[in-house]
């Protein structure tokens, strides 16, 4: 009957779907979605629904998509009808439509369309819109779960998408990576630094995934920072070293953290302030697994903050804190009070808090904690009260000072009215007494008295065991207890029966005169018991203690077997071994390995090659093969995605906030146009101003020759090229490639010697950014604001100096007098100061130039900017690129110098590709690397090559 | 160097294949079930292949075992799946997971779903969800793709799917237009994904509420065992264009531990202790903070109590008096006292000097709506409780939970110094409100 009705309604819906009215169709679809939501089967409407897949009405279309994804797997043939619509939509100019078409297409779980999906994913992964590329990353996982055989092709797509610079894509592609090929760590190397730098700007869900992946990555690539810390976690620490010898070797060298390791720690730290609890937890576990121990404390506050969140969040966070607090009490001890239990907490929250409090207990705070526990014992929540008693037991064994206090407290609890409390106390007392039985025969006597009133079997069994074990301390009472037990034996629970048999046997051995008959009676009862276990035990005991001809040698030792001193049980936390799982994971939460859990590897003893992370050339994202409909603005939209953390200066340089500061003089526009000419012209652009540069160059070369007489004009220079175009977007990528270049240089210098036979001449820079960076904000400067800009011109004050242009403006309403740079420089850089400005009128601004010798390092130059009244500390941090100068070199010269094959190869490759210009940057920088040009000052030589 | 295929032993191949199968278990959120207080599934949504409802049986088992609704463990393992649930507004949101995923990831997301529903429908109840099932489905579809969160910012979602209003429903039926946006929300692609573009208001206003909650445990004798202040700054910003705001405090050092809305520029805060941000449009939580427990926390109310049961008697005494203390001259309002009386209590016969009280004989929950505390005439609740005859005296005295509000006061002393706007020309209307509330405020008796 009901079924019939349902069918009627479906007929009704079918009609509506087939009508020509859009509104009726929509109404029908809404009802169908309602059915799906309730879990009702609406699959028979498939033919009627699928017709509407090409509808113009976007809401209708979306609802059809919902339906399709739900039922396509069941109706594969019909689902194929819709495929062409999606294929068409994949070419739509609207990125939202392209993306949602791909989403649905990839969600239709029909194996036949796997090739189409593969193709669409490949295409979408080169789409201009990052949103579509993000969708492609999601589709990878879907296709993979549909057809794992596509793995290899999918990995190719992942590799390509990992290079994507959009923050939108990063999280999704790492997710795909984790799902499809988590073991292909090699794909991450080149993207490691980029991911670290983008991290702050990735959406929060992506952050979680990336952080977890990077944690795993870091554990395979860096060496342990915990080396000096011998106290920390000895068990797992030892495992990292194969032998003691190796350990000694390791420790003999001082530990220096890999800069990439540091980069990860530094860039994740601000995320501890995230509002997303999953992100905070992810960073915390990263620090736990990767940070040097002394830096660990910064995660404490954030974790404690999470305890204010929802119940479920508290639960997970408390579990993780419980694991942490076992190894490091100190981390959470100052926050002990945050773990005090409230009567309104859920039971599992209470138990976890209790666990943590117990872990945190030490000699100093135990009295406070015990006082708190006293309140908990009285709780109406009896399960919690019982857990508290166990906790007291643990405190008592761990801290010997309070064992007696705890024991007395527990004995008091024996007169509690609640049975669970009493039973739990008995069990805990039993465990405690095992540590020092002789002093506590009073307690045993007391418990014997209570025995009649206790009905919980576990507690009864515990008392019986105590009697038997320490029967010598209570010689009068024990036989009496046995007598009582003989009476009730048949009605006891198994566990109690077993302990009765035990007690009987022990008494028989120690005091056979009084108990022989009782024992035999009990053994007889046990012989005919219903339970196998008890019958077995009885038989065993009888053979053991009652000597007869068959029993042989064993019975001689019966006393030694039964009355052997037993080690006291160790009361330890349930979280003791949880640290075998990565914190924050599902497996940790369940304390069992979840499906798909990826083990966190141990630190390698020797760090793998660091240079794998160096990115040689950063090319702009090639948009080749992208759909032609590119209505989305390519450069502009991409540019926005550069992380602002990528490099501070970069962001500010690009930032269009201060449109065009007055500082951009005509000189630069000239130089820019000049360089433009150069790119078209052949190599003639040796400017006269570079004479000084030349001199210095030769000088340098001489010096080098002295160092290395055998290689005449060889200098340890290394040629790298960087493609420069004039688009703003491109400068950004150059910037970051410069950094990479720098690191690369540092690593390669040892092995490469390079001829510089070419006469090197500094040329004018190709591009000079016109925006300036802030030196002093007008708020902090009390009206005085200062901006600076690298002019990228040779400095007139000295060869080793970098020239800077400073724009000072007065935004207060009073004139500022005597603006100058204070004589004392805090960091020791040589600074050529500008002449003091006597007076700066309100709203006026003035541009001055100065020179700073950065000593070839990116260390910030700190100095004092002074007015008549005030002093402001300011600092300028140069990017590596600002320390370099361009040089000119003919193509012929250039090709001659192909000593370093690999590089030239790439170069040539690029020569063919790059239409507008190619710069050769010769860089030398001794920063941080002791091995090259130890005593030389900055060598600025870089120039621009014309083709 | 060309890669020549190397013959692989078949055992290795088999191992590889096994591994593939193992890894192909889909990650993240597979399905979502909504379960109401009476244990019925009233909505299901699958992002991947369909998981049978019967998986929820494990959840129902846990539900039965739990004595209180809150006692259901948030993570429940089943043979093939893992169930992660959150309880909000008496609805369980049960997510089905197939493999390893950070549990907080799922929990946080589920709470975000609830927040979104609340934002869209005003309330998040079974009825509201059932009434708006299409919008709910559309939202869930946008929020997750293949089980991975896609769009969770309210500003973005609202551009994709317009919240249902009566007016819009009427307009839609007449004009045939839809609730679904046709363009990709601009926020998705911009550097400020939390703010939609093209915002216009005739009245530009920005309101900030500084709300502080006191969490405290007071012991029997009235001394404070633990007390801390948790604060938030909730904002309602309705400003045209792309305003850039800065908010500075008189005493930023008070803020011990903070967490920000993604819009806040962290570096600026680190360096200058100034909140600088481009706000989302509408309501949002700008900041939550913690005032360190090292600072002494002022406790604004005190409780005098005498709750006693005598052995052998079927009567118990109940006396409670509330009074203000350290309120900086402000009135304590909306006071609500609640207490879970011991199970042995059958009924309570009490007499409040002001307000009304209720006692539920089933749950044993006593609650007393006091209202405002008048320092001249302190509110009190006195009377007797009748106990089960013959039952022994309850062990524990009940804890008393207190709620209250104090307007115009941030108990930590936090003060906003100034709010400035850059980037836009108009003069906005600005307002700051302070409030102190009781958080988890318990008095042990």
mmCIF file of C-alpha atoms in Angstrom, chain B residues 48-262:
data_model
loop_
_atom_site.group_PDB
_atom_site.id
_atom_site.type_symbol
_atom_site.label_atom_id
_atom_site.label_comp_id
_atom_site.label_asym_id
_atom_site.label_seq_id
_atom_site.Cartn_x
_atom_site.Cartn_y
_atom_site.Cartn_z
ATOM 1 C CA UNK B 48 31.493 9.324 -1.998
ATOM 2 C CA UNK B 49 29.846 5.984 -2.535
ATOM 3 C CA UNK B 50 26.874 5.369 -0.289
ATOM 4 C CA UNK B 51 27.488 3.999 3.186
ATOM 5 C CA UNK B 52 24.586 2.098 4.628
ATOM 6 C CA UNK B 53 22.716 3.606 7.540
ATOM 7 C CA UNK B 54 23.403 0.502 9.523
ATOM 8 C CA UNK B 55 26.867 1.857 10.301
ATOM 9 C CA UNK B 56 25.117 4.127 12.777
ATOM 10 C CA UNK B 57 24.136 1.118 14.863
ATOM 11 C CA UNK B 58 27.524 1.323 16.528
ATOM 12 C CA UNK B 59 26.763 4.887 17.377
ATOM 13 C CA UNK B 60 23.376 3.976 18.809
ATOM 14 C CA UNK B 61 25.024 1.322 20.931
ATOM 15 C CA UNK B 62 27.368 3.927 22.371
ATOM 16 C CA UNK B 63 24.415 6.250 22.844
ATOM 17 C CA UNK B 64 22.592 3.629 24.862
ATOM 18 C CA UNK B 65 25.602 2.933 27.035
ATOM 19 C CA UNK B 66 26.117 6.590 27.823
ATOM 20 C CA UNK B 67 24.351 7.784 30.923
ATOM 21 C CA UNK B 68 24.172 11.364 29.677
ATOM 22 C CA UNK B 69 23.918 12.597 26.092
ATOM 23 C CA UNK B 70 27.324 14.280 26.490
ATOM 24 C CA UNK B 71 28.978 11.051 27.532
ATOM 25 C CA UNK B 72 28.969 9.545 24.057
ATOM 26 C CA UNK B 73 32.632 9.243 23.077
ATOM 27 C CA UNK B 74 33.427 11.573 20.170
ATOM 28 C CA UNK B 75 35.365 8.910 18.285
ATOM 29 C CA UNK B 76 33.852 5.449 17.859
ATOM 30 C CA UNK B 77 35.682 2.718 15.954
ATOM 31 C CA UNK B 78 33.658 0.175 13.989
ATOM 32 C CA UNK B 79 35.034 -2.765 11.975
ATOM 33 C CA UNK B 80 35.287 -0.870 8.690
ATOM 34 C CA UNK B 81 34.688 2.741 9.543
ATOM 35 C CA UNK B 82 35.282 5.278 12.237
ATOM 36 C CA UNK B 83 32.473 7.454 13.503
ATOM 37 C CA UNK B 84 33.265 10.925 14.708
ATOM 38 C CA UNK B 85 30.382 12.807 16.202
ATOM 39 C CA UNK B 86 29.642 16.161 17.711
ATOM 40 C CA UNK B 87 26.603 17.088 19.731
ATOM 41 C CA UNK B 88 25.138 20.538 19.202
ATOM 42 C CA UNK B 89 21.632 21.784 19.827
ATOM 43 C CA UNK B 90 20.599 18.260 20.796
ATOM 44 C CA UNK B 91 21.493 16.951 17.348
ATOM 45 C CA UNK B 92 24.313 14.503 16.796
ATOM 46 C CA UNK B 93 26.312 15.138 13.662
ATOM 47 C CA UNK B 94 27.861 11.790 12.893
ATOM 48 C CA UNK B 95 30.612 11.757 10.291
ATOM 49 C CA UNK B 96 31.731 8.476 8.781
ATOM 50 C CA UNK B 97 35.461 8.158 8.169
ATOM 51 C CA UNK B 98 37.209 5.302 6.451
ATOM 52 C CA UNK B 99 40.811 5.868 7.311
ATOM 53 C CA UNK B 100 43.340 7.887 9.217
ATOM 54 C CA UNK B 101 42.531 11.580 9.460
ATOM 55 C CA UNK B 102 43.245 14.020 12.268
ATOM 56 C CA UNK B 103 40.099 13.729 14.392
ATOM 57 C CA UNK B 104 40.124 17.416 15.207
ATOM 58 C CA UNK B 105 39.950 18.148 11.503
ATOM 59 C CA UNK B 106 36.588 16.411 11.313
ATOM 60 C CA UNK B 107 35.346 17.777 14.608
ATOM 61 C CA UNK B 108 36.253 21.325 13.709
ATOM 62 C CA UNK B 109 34.582 20.942 10.357
ATOM 63 C CA UNK B 110 31.375 19.569 11.847
ATOM 64 C CA UNK B 111 31.200 22.499 14.218
ATOM 65 C CA UNK B 112 31.717 24.800 11.265
ATOM 66 C CA UNK B 113 28.764 23.127 9.558
ATOM 67 C CA UNK B 114 26.618 23.757 12.597
ATOM 68 C CA UNK B 115 27.752 27.382 12.727
ATOM 69 C CA UNK B 116 26.865 27.784 9.074
ATOM 70 C CA UNK B 117 23.389 26.332 9.576
ATOM 71 C CA UNK B 118 22.871 28.638 12.487
ATOM 72 C CA UNK B 119 24.016 31.544 10.393
ATOM 73 C CA UNK B 120 21.660 30.620 7.561
ATOM 74 C CA UNK B 121 18.546 29.571 9.409
ATOM 75 C CA UNK B 122 18.863 31.513 12.650
ATOM 76 C CA UNK B 123 18.598 28.311 14.645
ATOM 77 C CA UNK B 124 20.020 24.873 14.107
ATOM 78 C CA UNK B 125 17.152 22.577 14.983
ATOM 79 C CA UNK B 126 15.783 19.457 13.416
ATOM 80 C CA UNK B 127 12.775 21.396 12.173
ATOM 81 C CA UNK B 128 14.869 24.153 10.608
ATOM 82 C CA UNK B 129 17.075 21.632 8.849
ATOM 83 C CA UNK B 130 14.109 19.642 7.565
ATOM 84 C CA UNK B 131 12.385 22.793 6.317
ATOM 85 C CA UNK B 132 15.472 23.892 4.417
ATOM 86 C CA UNK B 133 16.667 20.524 3.283
ATOM 87 C CA UNK B 134 17.498 21.755 -0.216
ATOM 88 C CA UNK B 135 19.621 24.625 1.041
ATOM 89 C CA UNK B 136 21.248 22.266 3.533
ATOM 90 C CA UNK B 137 22.121 19.930 0.703
ATOM 91 C CA UNK B 138 23.433 22.710 -1.458
ATOM 92 C CA UNK B 139 25.537 23.972 1.426
ATOM 93 C CA UNK B 140 26.980 20.574 2.232
ATOM 94 C CA UNK B 141 27.749 20.091 -1.430
ATOM 95 C CA UNK B 142 29.726 23.331 -1.516
ATOM 96 C CA UNK B 143 31.413 22.859 1.836
ATOM 97 C CA UNK B 144 32.942 19.516 1.004
ATOM 98 C CA UNK B 145 34.278 18.098 -2.210
ATOM 99 C CA UNK B 146 35.113 14.446 -2.048
ATOM 100 C CA UNK B 147 35.140 14.773 1.706
ATOM 101 C CA UNK B 148 37.661 17.582 1.752
ATOM 102 C CA UNK B 149 36.543 21.048 2.882
ATOM 103 C CA UNK B 150 36.129 23.383 -0.033
ATOM 104 C CA UNK B 151 34.395 26.576 1.045
ATOM 105 C CA UNK B 152 33.736 27.162 4.701
ATOM 106 C CA UNK B 153 33.892 30.948 4.907
ATOM 107 C CA UNK B 154 30.443 32.306 5.499
ATOM 108 C CA UNK B 155 31.088 35.274 3.188
ATOM 109 C CA UNK B 156 31.897 32.973 0.294
ATOM 110 C CA UNK B 157 29.053 30.573 0.924
ATOM 111 C CA UNK B 158 26.583 33.411 1.021
ATOM 112 C CA UNK B 159 27.607 34.438 -2.448
ATOM 113 C CA UNK B 160 27.214 30.900 -3.723
ATOM 114 C CA UNK B 161 23.981 30.166 -1.943
ATOM 115 C CA UNK B 162 21.838 32.985 -0.683
ATOM 116 C CA UNK B 163 20.325 32.451 2.748
ATOM 117 C CA UNK B 164 16.596 31.856 2.587
ATOM 118 C CA UNK B 165 14.430 34.771 3.615
ATOM 119 C CA UNK B 166 10.706 35.143 3.258
ATOM 120 C CA UNK B 167 11.124 38.064 0.923
ATOM 121 C CA UNK B 168 13.530 36.200 -1.324
ATOM 122 C CA UNK B 169 11.312 33.135 -1.469
ATOM 123 C CA UNK B 170 8.427 35.322 -2.642
ATOM 124 C CA UNK B 171 10.570 37.114 -5.191
ATOM 125 C CA UNK B 172 11.970 33.846 -6.459
ATOM 126 C CA UNK B 173 8.569 32.313 -7.007
ATOM 127 C CA UNK B 174 7.439 35.347 -8.963
ATOM 128 C CA UNK B 175 10.523 36.044 -11.027
ATOM 129 C CA UNK B 176 11.808 32.509 -11.271
ATOM 130 C CA UNK B 177 15.258 33.560 -10.140
ATOM 131 C CA UNK B 178 17.265 31.293 -7.905
ATOM 132 C CA UNK B 179 19.128 31.188 -4.673
ATOM 133 C CA UNK B 180 22.249 29.971 -6.319
ATOM 134 C CA UNK B 181 25.000 32.291 -7.432
ATOM 135 C CA UNK B 182 26.252 31.968 -10.982
ATOM 136 C CA UNK B 183 29.711 33.359 -10.564
ATOM 137 C CA UNK B 184 32.621 32.133 -8.566
ATOM 138 C CA UNK B 185 32.676 34.221 -5.413
ATOM 139 C CA UNK B 186 35.368 36.808 -5.724
ATOM 140 C CA UNK B 187 36.625 35.956 -2.280
ATOM 141 C CA UNK B 188 37.686 32.491 -3.415
ATOM 142 C CA UNK B 189 40.348 33.961 -5.600
ATOM 143 C CA UNK B 190 41.473 37.029 -3.748
ATOM 144 C CA UNK B 191 44.041 37.534 -1.054
ATOM 145 C CA UNK B 192 41.223 38.386 1.319
ATOM 146 C CA UNK B 193 39.047 35.326 0.833
ATOM 147 C CA UNK B 194 36.962 36.193 3.857
ATOM 148 C CA UNK B 195 35.580 39.398 2.400
ATOM 149 C CA UNK B 196 33.274 39.719 -0.518
ATOM 150 C CA UNK B 197 33.827 42.561 -2.915
ATOM 151 C CA UNK B 198 31.441 45.267 -3.916
ATOM 152 C CA UNK B 199 30.003 45.731 -0.452
ATOM 153 C CA UNK B 200 27.800 48.831 -0.160
ATOM 154 C CA UNK B 201 26.035 50.332 2.809
ATOM 155 C CA UNK B 202 24.290 53.632 3.278
ATOM 156 C CA UNK B 203 25.052 53.632 6.974
ATOM 157 C CA UNK B 204 28.590 52.560 7.576
ATOM 158 C CA UNK B 205 29.021 51.140 11.019
ATOM 159 C CA UNK B 206 31.415 48.953 12.938
ATOM 160 C CA UNK B 207 30.544 47.554 16.344
ATOM 161 C CA UNK B 208 32.819 45.624 18.596
ATOM 162 C CA UNK B 209 31.730 43.679 21.648
ATOM 163 C CA UNK B 210 34.370 42.828 24.189
ATOM 164 C CA UNK B 211 32.929 39.883 26.067
ATOM 165 C CA UNK B 212 34.765 38.262 28.926
ATOM 166 C CA UNK B 213 33.830 35.080 30.677
ATOM 167 C CA UNK B 214 35.044 34.082 34.095
ATOM 168 C CA UNK B 215 35.742 30.410 34.617
ATOM 169 C CA UNK B 216 36.117 29.666 38.264
ATOM 170 C CA UNK B 217 35.941 26.983 40.872
ATOM 171 C CA UNK B 218 35.186 28.263 44.366
ATOM 172 C CA UNK B 219 35.577 25.903 47.244
ATOM 173 C CA UNK B 220 33.395 25.298 50.256
ATOM 174 C CA UNK B 221 34.912 28.071 52.321
ATOM 175 C CA UNK B 222 34.558 30.623 49.547
ATOM 176 C CA UNK B 223 38.174 30.775 48.488
ATOM 177 C CA UNK B 224 39.044 30.587 44.832
ATOM 178 C CA UNK B 225 40.619 27.340 43.687
ATOM 179 C CA UNK B 226 41.076 28.369 40.117
ATOM 180 C CA UNK B 227 39.879 31.335 38.103
ATOM 181 C CA UNK B 228 40.690 32.544 34.664
ATOM 182 C CA UNK B 229 39.288 34.934 32.152
ATOM 183 C CA UNK B 230 38.532 34.014 28.594
ATOM 184 C CA UNK B 231 37.604 36.871 26.352
ATOM 185 C CA UNK B 232 36.428 37.376 22.824
ATOM 186 C CA UNK B 233 35.926 40.369 20.630
ATOM 187 C CA UNK B 234 32.948 39.837 18.410
ATOM 188 C CA UNK B 235 32.476 42.301 15.648
ATOM 189 C CA UNK B 236 29.641 43.393 13.462
ATOM 190 C CA UNK B 237 31.140 45.378 10.621
ATOM 191 C CA UNK B 238 29.014 46.873 7.905
ATOM 192 C CA UNK B 239 31.362 49.041 5.922
ATOM 193 C CA UNK B 240 31.422 49.914 2.247
ATOM 194 C CA UNK B 241 34.314 48.899 0.031
ATOM 195 C CA UNK B 242 37.599 47.555 1.330
ATOM 196 C CA UNK B 243 38.192 49.252 4.665
ATOM 197 C CA UNK B 244 41.403 48.596 6.504
ATOM 198 C CA UNK B 245 40.907 48.832 10.242
ATOM 199 C CA UNK B 246 43.266 49.100 13.147
ATOM 200 C CA UNK B 247 42.252 48.540 16.706
ATOM 201 C CA UNK B 248 44.584 49.323 19.561
ATOM 202 C CA UNK B 249 44.334 48.661 23.265
ATOM 203 C CA UNK B 250 45.261 50.723 26.292
ATOM 204 C CA UNK B 251 46.749 47.649 27.944
ATOM 205 C CA UNK B 252 47.549 44.994 25.344
ATOM 206 C CA UNK B 253 49.946 43.284 27.740
ATOM 207 C CA UNK B 254 46.954 41.802 29.500
ATOM 208 C CA UNK B 255 46.296 39.504 26.584
ATOM 209 C CA UNK B 256 48.254 36.421 27.370
ATOM 210 C CA UNK B 257 47.295 34.073 24.633
ATOM 211 C CA UNK B 258 45.319 35.069 21.588
ATOM 212 C CA UNK B 259 43.822 33.486 18.540
ATOM 213 C CA UNK B 260 42.779 35.518 15.567
ATOM 214 C CA UNK B 261 40.382 35.532 12.730
ATOM 215 C CA UNK B 262 42.496 34.889 9.620
#
